[in-house]
XYZ file of C-alpha atoms in Angstrom:
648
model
C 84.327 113.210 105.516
C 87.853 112.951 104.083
C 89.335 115.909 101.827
C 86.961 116.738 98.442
C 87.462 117.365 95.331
C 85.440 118.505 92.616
C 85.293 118.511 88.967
C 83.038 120.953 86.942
C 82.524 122.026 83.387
C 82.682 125.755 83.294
C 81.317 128.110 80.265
C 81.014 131.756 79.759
C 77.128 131.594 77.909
C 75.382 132.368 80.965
C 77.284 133.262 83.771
C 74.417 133.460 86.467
C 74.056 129.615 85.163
C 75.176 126.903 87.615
C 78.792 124.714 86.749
C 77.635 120.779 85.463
C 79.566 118.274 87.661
C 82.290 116.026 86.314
C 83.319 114.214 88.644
C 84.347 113.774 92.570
C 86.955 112.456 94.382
C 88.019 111.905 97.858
C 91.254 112.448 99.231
C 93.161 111.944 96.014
C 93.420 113.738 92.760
C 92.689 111.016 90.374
C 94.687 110.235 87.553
C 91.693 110.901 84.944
C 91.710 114.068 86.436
C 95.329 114.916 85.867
C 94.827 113.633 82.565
C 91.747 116.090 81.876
C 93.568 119.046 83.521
C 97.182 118.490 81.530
C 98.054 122.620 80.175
C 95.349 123.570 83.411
C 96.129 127.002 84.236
C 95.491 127.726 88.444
C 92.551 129.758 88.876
C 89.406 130.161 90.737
C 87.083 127.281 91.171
C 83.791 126.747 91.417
C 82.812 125.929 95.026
C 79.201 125.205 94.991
C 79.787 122.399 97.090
C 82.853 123.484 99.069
C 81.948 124.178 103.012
C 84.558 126.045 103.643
C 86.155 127.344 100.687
C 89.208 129.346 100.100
C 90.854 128.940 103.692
C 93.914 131.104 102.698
C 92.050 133.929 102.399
C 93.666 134.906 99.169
C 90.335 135.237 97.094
C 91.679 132.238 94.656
C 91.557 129.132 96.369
C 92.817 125.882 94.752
C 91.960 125.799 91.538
C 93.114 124.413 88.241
C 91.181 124.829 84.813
C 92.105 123.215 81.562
C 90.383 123.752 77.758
C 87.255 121.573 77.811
C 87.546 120.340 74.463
C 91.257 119.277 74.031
C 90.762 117.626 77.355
C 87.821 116.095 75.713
C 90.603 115.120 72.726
C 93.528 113.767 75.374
C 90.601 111.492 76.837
C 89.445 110.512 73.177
C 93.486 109.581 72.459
C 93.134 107.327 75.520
C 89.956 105.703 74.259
C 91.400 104.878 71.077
C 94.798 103.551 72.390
C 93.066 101.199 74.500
C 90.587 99.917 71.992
C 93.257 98.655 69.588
C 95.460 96.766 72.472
C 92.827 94.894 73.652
C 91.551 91.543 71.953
C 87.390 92.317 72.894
C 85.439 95.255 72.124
C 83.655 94.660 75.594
C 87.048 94.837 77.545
C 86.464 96.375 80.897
C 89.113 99.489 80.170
C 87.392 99.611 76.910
C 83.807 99.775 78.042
C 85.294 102.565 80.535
C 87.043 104.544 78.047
C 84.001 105.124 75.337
C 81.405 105.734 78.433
C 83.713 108.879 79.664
C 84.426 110.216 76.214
C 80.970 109.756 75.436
C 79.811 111.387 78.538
C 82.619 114.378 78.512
C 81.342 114.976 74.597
C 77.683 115.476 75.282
C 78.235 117.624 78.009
C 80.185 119.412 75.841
C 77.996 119.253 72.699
C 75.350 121.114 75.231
C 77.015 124.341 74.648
C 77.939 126.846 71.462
C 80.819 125.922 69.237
C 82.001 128.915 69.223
C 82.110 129.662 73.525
C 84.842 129.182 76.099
C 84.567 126.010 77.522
C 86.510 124.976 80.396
C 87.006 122.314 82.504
C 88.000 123.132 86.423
C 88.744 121.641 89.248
C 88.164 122.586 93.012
C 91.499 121.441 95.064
C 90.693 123.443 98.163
C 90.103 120.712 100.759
C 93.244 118.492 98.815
C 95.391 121.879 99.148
C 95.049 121.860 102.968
C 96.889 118.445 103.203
C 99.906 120.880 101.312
C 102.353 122.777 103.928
C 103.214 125.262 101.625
C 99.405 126.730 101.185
C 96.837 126.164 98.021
C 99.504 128.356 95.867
C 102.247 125.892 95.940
C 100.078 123.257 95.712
C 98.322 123.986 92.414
C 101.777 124.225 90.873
C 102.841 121.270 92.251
C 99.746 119.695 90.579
C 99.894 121.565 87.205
C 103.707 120.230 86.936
C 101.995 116.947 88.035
C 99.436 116.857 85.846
C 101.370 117.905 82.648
C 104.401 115.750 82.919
C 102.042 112.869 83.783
C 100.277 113.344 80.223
C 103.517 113.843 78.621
C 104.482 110.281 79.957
C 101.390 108.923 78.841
C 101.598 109.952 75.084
C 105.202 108.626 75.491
C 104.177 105.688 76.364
C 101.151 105.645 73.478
C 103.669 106.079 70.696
C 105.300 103.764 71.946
C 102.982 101.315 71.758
C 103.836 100.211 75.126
C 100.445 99.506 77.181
C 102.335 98.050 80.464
C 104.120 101.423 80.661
C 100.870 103.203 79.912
C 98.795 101.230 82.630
C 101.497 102.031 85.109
C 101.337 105.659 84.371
C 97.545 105.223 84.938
C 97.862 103.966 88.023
C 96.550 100.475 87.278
C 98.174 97.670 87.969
C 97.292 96.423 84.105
C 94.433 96.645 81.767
C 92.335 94.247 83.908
C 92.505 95.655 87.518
C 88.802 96.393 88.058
C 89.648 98.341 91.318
C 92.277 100.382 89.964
C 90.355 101.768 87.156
C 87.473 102.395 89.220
C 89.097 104.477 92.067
C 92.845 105.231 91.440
C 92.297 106.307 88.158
C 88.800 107.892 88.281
C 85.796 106.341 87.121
C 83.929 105.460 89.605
C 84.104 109.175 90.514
C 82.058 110.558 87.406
C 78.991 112.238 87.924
C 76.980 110.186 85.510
C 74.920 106.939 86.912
C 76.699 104.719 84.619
C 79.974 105.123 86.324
C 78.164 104.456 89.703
C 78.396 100.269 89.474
C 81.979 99.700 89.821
C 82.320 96.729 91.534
C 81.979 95.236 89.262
C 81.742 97.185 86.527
C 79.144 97.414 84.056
C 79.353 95.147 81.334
C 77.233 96.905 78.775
C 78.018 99.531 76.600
C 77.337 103.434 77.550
C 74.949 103.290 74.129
C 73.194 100.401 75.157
C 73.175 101.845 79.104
C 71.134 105.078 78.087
C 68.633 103.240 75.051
C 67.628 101.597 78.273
C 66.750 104.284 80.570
C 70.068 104.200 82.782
C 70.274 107.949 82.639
C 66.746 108.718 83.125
C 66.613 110.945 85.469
C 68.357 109.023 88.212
C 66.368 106.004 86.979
C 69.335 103.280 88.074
C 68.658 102.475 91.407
C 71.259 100.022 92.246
C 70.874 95.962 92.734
C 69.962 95.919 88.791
C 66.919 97.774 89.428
C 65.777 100.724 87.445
C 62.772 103.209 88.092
C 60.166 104.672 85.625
C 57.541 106.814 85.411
C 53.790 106.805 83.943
C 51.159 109.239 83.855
C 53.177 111.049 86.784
C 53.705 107.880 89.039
C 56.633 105.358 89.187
C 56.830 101.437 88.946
C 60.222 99.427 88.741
C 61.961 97.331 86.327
C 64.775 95.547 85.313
C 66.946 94.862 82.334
C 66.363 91.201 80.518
C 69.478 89.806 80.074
C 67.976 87.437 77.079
C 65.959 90.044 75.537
C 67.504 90.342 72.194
C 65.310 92.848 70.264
C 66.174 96.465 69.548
C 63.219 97.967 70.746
C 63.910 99.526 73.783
C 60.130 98.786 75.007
C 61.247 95.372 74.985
C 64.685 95.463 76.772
C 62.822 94.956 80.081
C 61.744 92.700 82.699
C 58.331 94.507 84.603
C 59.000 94.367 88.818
C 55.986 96.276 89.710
C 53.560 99.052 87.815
C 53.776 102.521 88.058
C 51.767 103.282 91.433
C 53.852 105.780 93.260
C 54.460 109.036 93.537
C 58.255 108.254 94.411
C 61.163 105.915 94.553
C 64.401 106.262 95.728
C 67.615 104.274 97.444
C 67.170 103.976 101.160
C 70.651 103.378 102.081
C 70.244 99.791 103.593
C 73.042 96.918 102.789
C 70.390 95.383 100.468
C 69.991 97.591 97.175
C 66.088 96.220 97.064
C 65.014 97.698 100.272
C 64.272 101.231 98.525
C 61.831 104.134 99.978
C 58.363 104.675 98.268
C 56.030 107.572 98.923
C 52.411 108.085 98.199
C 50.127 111.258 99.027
C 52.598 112.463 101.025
C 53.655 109.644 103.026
C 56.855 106.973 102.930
C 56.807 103.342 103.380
C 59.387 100.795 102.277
C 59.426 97.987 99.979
C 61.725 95.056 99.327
C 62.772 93.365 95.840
C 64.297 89.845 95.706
C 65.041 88.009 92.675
C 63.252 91.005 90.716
C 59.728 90.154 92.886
C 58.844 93.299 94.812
C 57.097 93.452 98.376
C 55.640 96.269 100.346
C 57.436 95.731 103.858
C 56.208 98.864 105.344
C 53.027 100.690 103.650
C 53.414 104.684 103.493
C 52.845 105.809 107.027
C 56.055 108.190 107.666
C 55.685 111.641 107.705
C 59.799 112.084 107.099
C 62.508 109.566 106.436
C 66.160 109.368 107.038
C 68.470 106.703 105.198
C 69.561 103.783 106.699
C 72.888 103.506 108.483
C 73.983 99.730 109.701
C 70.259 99.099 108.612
C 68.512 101.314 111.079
C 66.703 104.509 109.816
C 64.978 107.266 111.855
C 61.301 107.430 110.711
C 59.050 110.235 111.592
C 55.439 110.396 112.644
C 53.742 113.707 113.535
C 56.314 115.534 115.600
C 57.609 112.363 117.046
C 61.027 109.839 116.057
C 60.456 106.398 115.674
C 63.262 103.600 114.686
C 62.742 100.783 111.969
C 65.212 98.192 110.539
C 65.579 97.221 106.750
C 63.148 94.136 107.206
C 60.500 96.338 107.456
C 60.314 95.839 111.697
C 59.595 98.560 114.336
C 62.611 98.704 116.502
C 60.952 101.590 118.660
C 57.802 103.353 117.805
C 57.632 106.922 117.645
C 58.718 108.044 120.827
C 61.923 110.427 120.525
C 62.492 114.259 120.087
C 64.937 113.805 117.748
C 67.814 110.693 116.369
C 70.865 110.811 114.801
C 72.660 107.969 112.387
C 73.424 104.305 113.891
C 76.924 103.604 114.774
C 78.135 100.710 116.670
C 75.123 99.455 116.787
C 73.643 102.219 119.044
C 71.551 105.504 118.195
C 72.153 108.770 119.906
C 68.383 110.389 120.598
C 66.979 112.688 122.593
C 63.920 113.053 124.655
C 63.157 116.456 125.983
C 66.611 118.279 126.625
C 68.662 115.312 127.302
C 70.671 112.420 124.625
C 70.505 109.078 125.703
C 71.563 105.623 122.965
C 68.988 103.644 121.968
C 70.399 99.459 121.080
C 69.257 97.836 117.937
C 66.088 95.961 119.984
C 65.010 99.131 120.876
C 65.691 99.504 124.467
C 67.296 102.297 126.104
C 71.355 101.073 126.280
C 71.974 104.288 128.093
C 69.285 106.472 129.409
C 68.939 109.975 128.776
C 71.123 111.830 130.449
C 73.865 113.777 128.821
C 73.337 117.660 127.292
C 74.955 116.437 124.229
C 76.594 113.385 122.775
C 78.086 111.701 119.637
C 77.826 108.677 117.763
C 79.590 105.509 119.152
C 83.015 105.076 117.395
C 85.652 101.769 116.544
C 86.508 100.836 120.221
C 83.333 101.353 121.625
C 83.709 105.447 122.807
C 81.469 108.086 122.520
C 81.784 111.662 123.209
C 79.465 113.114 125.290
C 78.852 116.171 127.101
C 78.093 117.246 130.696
C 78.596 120.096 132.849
C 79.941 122.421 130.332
C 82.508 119.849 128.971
C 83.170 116.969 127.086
C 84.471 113.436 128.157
C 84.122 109.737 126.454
C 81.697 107.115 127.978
C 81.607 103.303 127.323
C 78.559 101.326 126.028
C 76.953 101.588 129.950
C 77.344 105.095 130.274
C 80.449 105.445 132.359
C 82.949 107.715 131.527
C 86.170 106.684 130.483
C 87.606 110.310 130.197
C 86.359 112.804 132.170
C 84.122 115.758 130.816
C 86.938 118.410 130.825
C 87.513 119.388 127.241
C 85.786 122.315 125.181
C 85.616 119.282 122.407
C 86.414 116.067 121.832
C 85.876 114.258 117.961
C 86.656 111.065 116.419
C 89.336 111.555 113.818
C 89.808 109.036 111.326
C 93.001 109.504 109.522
C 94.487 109.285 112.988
C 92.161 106.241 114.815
C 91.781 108.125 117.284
C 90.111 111.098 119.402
C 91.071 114.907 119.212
C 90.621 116.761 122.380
C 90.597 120.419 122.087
C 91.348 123.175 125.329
C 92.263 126.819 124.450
C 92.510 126.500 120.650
C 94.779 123.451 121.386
C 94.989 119.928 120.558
C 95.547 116.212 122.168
C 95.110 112.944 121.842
C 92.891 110.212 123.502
C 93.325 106.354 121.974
C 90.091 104.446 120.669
C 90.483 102.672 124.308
C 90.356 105.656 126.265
C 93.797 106.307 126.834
C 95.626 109.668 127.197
C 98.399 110.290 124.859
C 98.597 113.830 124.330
C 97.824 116.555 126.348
C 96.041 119.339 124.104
C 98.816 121.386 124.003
C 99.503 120.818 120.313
C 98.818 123.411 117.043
C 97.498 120.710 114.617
C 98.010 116.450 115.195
C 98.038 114.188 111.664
C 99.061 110.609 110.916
C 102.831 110.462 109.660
C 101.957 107.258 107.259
C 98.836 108.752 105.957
C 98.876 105.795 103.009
C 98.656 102.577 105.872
C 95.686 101.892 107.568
C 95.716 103.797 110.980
C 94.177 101.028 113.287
C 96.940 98.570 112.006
C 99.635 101.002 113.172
C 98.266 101.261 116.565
C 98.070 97.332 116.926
C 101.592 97.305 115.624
C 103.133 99.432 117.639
C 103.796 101.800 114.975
C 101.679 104.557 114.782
C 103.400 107.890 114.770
C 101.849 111.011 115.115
C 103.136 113.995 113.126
C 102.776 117.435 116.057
C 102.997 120.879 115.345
C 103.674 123.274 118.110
C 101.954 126.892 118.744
C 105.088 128.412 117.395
C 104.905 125.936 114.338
C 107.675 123.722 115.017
C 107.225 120.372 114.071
C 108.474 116.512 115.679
C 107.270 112.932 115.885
C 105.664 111.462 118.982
C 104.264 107.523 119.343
C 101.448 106.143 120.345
C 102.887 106.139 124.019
C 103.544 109.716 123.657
C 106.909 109.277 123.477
C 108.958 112.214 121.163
C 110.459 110.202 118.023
C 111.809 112.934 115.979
C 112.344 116.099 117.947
C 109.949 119.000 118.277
C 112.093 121.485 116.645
C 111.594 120.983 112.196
C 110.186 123.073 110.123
C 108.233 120.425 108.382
C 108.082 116.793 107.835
C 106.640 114.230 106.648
C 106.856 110.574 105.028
C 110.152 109.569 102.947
C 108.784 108.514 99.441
C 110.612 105.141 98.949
C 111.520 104.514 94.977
C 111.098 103.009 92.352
C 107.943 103.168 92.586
C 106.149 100.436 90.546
C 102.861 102.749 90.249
C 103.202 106.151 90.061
C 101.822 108.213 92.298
C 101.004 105.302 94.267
C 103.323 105.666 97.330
C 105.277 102.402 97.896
C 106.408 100.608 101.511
C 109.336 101.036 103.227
C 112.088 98.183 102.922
C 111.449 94.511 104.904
C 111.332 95.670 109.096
C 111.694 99.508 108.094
C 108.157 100.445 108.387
C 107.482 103.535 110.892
C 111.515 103.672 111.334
C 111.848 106.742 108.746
C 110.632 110.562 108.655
C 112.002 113.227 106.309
C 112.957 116.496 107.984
C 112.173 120.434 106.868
C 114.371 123.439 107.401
C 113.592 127.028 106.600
C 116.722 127.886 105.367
C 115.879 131.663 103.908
C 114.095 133.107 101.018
C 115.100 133.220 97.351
C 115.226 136.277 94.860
C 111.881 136.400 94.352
C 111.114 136.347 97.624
C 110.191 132.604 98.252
C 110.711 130.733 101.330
C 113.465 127.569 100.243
C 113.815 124.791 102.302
C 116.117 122.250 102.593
C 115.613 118.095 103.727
C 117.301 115.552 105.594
C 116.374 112.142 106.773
C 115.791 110.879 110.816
C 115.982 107.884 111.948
C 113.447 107.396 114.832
C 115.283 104.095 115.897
C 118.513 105.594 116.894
C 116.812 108.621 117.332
C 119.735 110.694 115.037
C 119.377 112.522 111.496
C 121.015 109.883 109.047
C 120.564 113.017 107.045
C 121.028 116.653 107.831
C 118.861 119.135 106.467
C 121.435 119.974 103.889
C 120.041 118.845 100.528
C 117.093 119.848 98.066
C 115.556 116.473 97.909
C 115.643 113.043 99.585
C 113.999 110.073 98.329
C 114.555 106.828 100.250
C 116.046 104.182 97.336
C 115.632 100.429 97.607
C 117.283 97.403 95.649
C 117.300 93.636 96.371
C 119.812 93.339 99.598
C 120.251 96.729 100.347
C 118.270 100.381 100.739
C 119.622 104.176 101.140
C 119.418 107.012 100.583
C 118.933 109.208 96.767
C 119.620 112.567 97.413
C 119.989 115.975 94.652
C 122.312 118.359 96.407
C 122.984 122.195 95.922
C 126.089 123.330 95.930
C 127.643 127.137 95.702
C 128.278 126.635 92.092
C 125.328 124.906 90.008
C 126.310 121.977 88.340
C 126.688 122.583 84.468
C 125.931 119.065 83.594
C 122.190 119.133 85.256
C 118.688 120.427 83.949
C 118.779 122.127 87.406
C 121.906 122.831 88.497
C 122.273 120.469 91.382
C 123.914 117.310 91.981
C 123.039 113.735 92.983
C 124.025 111.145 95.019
C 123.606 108.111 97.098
C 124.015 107.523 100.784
C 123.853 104.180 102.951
C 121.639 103.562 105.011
C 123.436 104.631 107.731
C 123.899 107.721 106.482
C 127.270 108.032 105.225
C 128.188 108.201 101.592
C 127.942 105.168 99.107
C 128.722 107.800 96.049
C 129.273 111.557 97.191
C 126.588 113.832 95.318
C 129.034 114.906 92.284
C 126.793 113.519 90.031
C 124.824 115.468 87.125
C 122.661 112.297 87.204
C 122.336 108.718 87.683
C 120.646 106.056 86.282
C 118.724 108.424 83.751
C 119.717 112.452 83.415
C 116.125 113.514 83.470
C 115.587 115.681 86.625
C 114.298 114.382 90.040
C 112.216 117.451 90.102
C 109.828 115.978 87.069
C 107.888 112.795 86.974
C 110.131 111.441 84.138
C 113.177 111.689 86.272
C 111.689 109.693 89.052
C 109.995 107.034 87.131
C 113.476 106.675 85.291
C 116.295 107.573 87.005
C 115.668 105.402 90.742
C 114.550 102.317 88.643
C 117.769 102.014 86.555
C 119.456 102.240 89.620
C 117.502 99.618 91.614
C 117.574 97.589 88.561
C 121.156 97.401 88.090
C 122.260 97.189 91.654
C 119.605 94.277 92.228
C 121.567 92.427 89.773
C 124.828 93.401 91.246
C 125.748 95.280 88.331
C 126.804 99.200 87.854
C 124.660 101.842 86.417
C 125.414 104.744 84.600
C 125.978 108.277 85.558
C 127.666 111.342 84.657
C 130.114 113.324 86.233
C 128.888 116.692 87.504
C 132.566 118.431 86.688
C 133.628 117.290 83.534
C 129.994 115.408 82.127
C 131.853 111.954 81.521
C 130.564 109.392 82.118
C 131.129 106.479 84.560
C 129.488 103.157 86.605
C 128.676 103.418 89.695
C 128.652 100.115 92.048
C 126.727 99.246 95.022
C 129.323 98.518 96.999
C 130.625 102.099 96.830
C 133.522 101.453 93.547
C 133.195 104.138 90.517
C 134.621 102.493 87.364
C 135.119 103.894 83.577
C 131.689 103.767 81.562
């Protein structure tokens, strides 16, 4: 299911009325978002569709909500900057642009002039992912969110659309996938926005003369539904048609004769669901030529998954495929969702997995089961426990577990005994025992199954009395069980922001930065100070001494940018601290007396990352110096990367 989020438009006219839906996303906060939500002030959010809600308890939740209409007017900025850098009206980021503006403004135009209008955003499930609780997180998104924009206008003025398509987190004005999902648009709530790859090629005008936004009317596969005298036929859009009337856009695929129409899920986009006089069949189009494959017979439906759906006659479950075939007739209690190839059903009070020819691959015989996951496991249930079987049946890992799920951040299974957690690989193999708090991925950016065919998975514990370590996918303890926190070292420059970038050549999985409660501030806060460990000499390069630690790379060399505290602030820094730069190794290249380097915006702010590390990188990769300033007396000075400090 991944971690949520939601965007709504909020308004004060009618307060027992329902938020409209912006937009979603799935475990990342968009950059159109943080665009929308730039001057956002935290508050609570809507959480219509939010399972489980505000898990701290505090009443607020993770929320962030921003003025509808100046967001409406930041987005509109956007629109207009890309429309005069690009050389064709139908550019994809200009296509893009005018649809969301357009889409944001009539929303907006639905309401009063005159009424508060807001735009807000539901974080919860994102906030979860933050150690500090939903509180620190929506300030660390706010400061996000409003530096980012800051940036971006920056860049505008400027003129400067490679620095503005970086900001955007798109690769440049013609990366289809980047617009789509990095930056947001394939997240909005409007059918339009729901063809990404690729993306449409028409205007948003020309999308809704046609009927696009008809009540759901786009159905995928270039198809579109409509509806006369009550019933619905299909159509398609004529690519040669050339008149204005919108009567004459289209291309007819089959009269209005049913009472319904909607997606079914398979991998083909014609195989859609039809229902008549209360039953559901299933028809086919190819090459705009529609074909009943299975006339309405089906009491109930459920969507396709790896092109088998559950079908339902009288009180009975049968199985079909996309092609229209009976895999098994209407024999079963109940059915669950494909996976692997095999169906989880039950007959009477026992779960058994029916194959894709419709034969029994395993009998009924468990009390309870799940669906087959990558490796070819399934939990099931027996004697008051749960184990994992193969594809016969056998068990793998004995029932002996109060639960046992697939996780997929981690590619693996979570076994859970007394409120605890371990680990079981997608083979079958014990890792952990569950005597664990919480388990997550330490790379949560690579792909999970590589790491476990490399050899590099790492696994990020957290104890009952919430210390944290590193183990391997042997088991094995990589960084002690004794942190506060930890997590990932965020390697600069990065050449996307917000995009997090790979470690050095042969330095993947060798890296995790450490977390120490050091005490509470004035007001009360907890502070915290980092450090660096390596897990291949299994020794902190870096004590948890300093404020921040970013992991800096040039061509030829990588270390170690830190921003230091010391008992008097530094005069010569927006915060007060100093900076410096480590080797690898963990000693110091240039001792953190610095009031900056490279760029004296802070390393707290976006600017200061996205400025300082690559004048740095830049320089040194050229084996020249770069500039900093002195944290004692503010002069200034080079700095090379082989450790000399000469005048500026």
């Amino acid at each position: 299911m991944g971690n949520r989020a939601w965007l709504y438009l909020c308004s004060d006219e009618d307060e027992g009325a329902p938020p409209a839906e912006i937009a979603s996303a799935n475990g990342n906060l968009p950059t159109l978002w943080q665009v929308l939500l730039a001057s956002g002030e935290s508050g609570a959010a809507p959480d219509d569709q939010d399972l489980l809600g505000d898990v701290d308890g505090d009443g607020n939740g993770a929320g962030i909500a921003a003025d509808a209409r100046v967001a409406h007017q930041r987005l509109g900025e956007l629109a207009a900057f890309m429309g005069a850098h690009s050389d064709r009206d139908d550019a994809l980021p200009v296509l893009q642009f005018d649809a969301a503006a357009q889409y944001l403004g009539e929303l907006i135009e639905e309401h009063d002039d005159d009424g508060e209008l807001w735009i807000s955003a539901n974080l919860n499930e994102l906030s979860w992912l933050h150690a500090d609780g939903s509180a620190a997180y929506v300030h660390q998104t706010r400061t996000l969110c409003e530096e980012r924009w800051l940036a971006v206008r920056q860049g505008m003025q400027a003129g400067d659309l490679a620095a503005v398509c970086r900001l955007l987190d798109v690769q440049d004005a013609g990366d289809a996938s980047g617009w789509a999902w990095r930056f947001g648009f394939g997240g909005l709530s409007h059918s339009y926005f729901h063809e990404q790859e690729p993306a449409r090629t028409v205007s948003f005008e020309d999308y809704v003369a046609e009927g696009g936004d008809d009540d759901g009317a786009w159905l995928g596969g270039g198809l579109y539904r409509y509806r006369v005298d009550k019933l619905w036929g299909l159509r398609a859009v004529d690519p040669e048609s050339e008149s204005d009337d919108n009567d004459d856009c289209w291309l007819p695929v089959m009269a209005p004769q049913w009472d319904a129409i909607w997606r079914s899920g398979a991998s083909d986009e014609g195989v859609l669901w039809i229902s008549r006089e209360g039953r559901t069949g299933l028809l086919r189009v190819t090459e705009n030529v529609a074909s009943v494959l299975v006339a309405p017979r089906f009491d109930a439906v459920w969507d396709f998954e790896e092109d088998v759906a559950s079908v339902q006659v009288g009180d009975k479950i049968g199985l079909i495929a996309a092609d229209g075939r009976e895999i098994l007739p209407p024999s079963l209690d109940e059915a669950w969702n494909c996976a692997q190839g095999l169906v989880v059903a039950r007959v009477g009070d026992r779960l058994g997995f029916v194959d894709k020819s419709g034969g029994w691959a395993i009998t009924p015989r468990f009390e309870d089961a799940g669906s087959f996951c990558p490796g070819g496991l399934a939990p099931a249930f027996e004697a008051q426990a749960w184990g994992l079987i193969d594809r016969h049946g056998y068990w793998v890992a004995a029932p002996e577990w109060e639960d046992v799920y697939w996780d997929e951040d981690l590619h693996a299974f979570i076994t859970e005994r007394d409120g605890m957690q371990g680990l079981i690989d997608a083979s079958g193999r014990p890792v952990l025992d569950a005597s664990f708090a919480a388990l997550a991925p330490l790379d949560t950016s690579a792909d999970a199954a590589e790491l476990w065919k490399s050899g590099l998975m790492r696994i990020s514990v957290l104890t009952p009395d919430a210390r944290r370590g590193v183990v391997d996918g042997e088991g094995a303890v990589r960084v002690p069980i004794v942190y506060s926190d930890l997590g990932e070292v965020s390697w600069l420059p990065s050449e996307r922001p917000g995009i997090p970038e790979p470690a050095p050549d042969g330095q993947a999985g060798r890296y995790a930065r450490i977390l120490a409660n050091v005490g509470r501030d004035d007001d009360g806060d907890e502070t915290w100070a980092e450090g660096v460990y390596d897990m291949a000499e299994g020794r902190e390069v870096l004590a948890c001494r300093h404020v921040l630690t970013f992991g800096l790379a040039w061509n030829g060399g990588y270390g170690w940018l830190v921003m230091h505290a010391d008992e008097a602030p530094c005069p010569y820094n927006v915060d007060g601290f100093f900076v410096g730069v480590a080797r690898a190794e963990g000693d110091w290249l240039h001792e953190p007396a610095y009031a900056w380097i490279g760029s004296p915006e802070s390393l707290q702010t976006a600017a200061g990352v996205y400025n300082g590390p690559p004048a740095i990188a830049e320089q040194w990769s050229k084996g020249e110096p770069v500039r900093a300033m002195r944290g004692d007396t503010g002069g200034l000075v080079m700095l090379h990367r082989d450790g000399r400090v000469t005048p500026a």
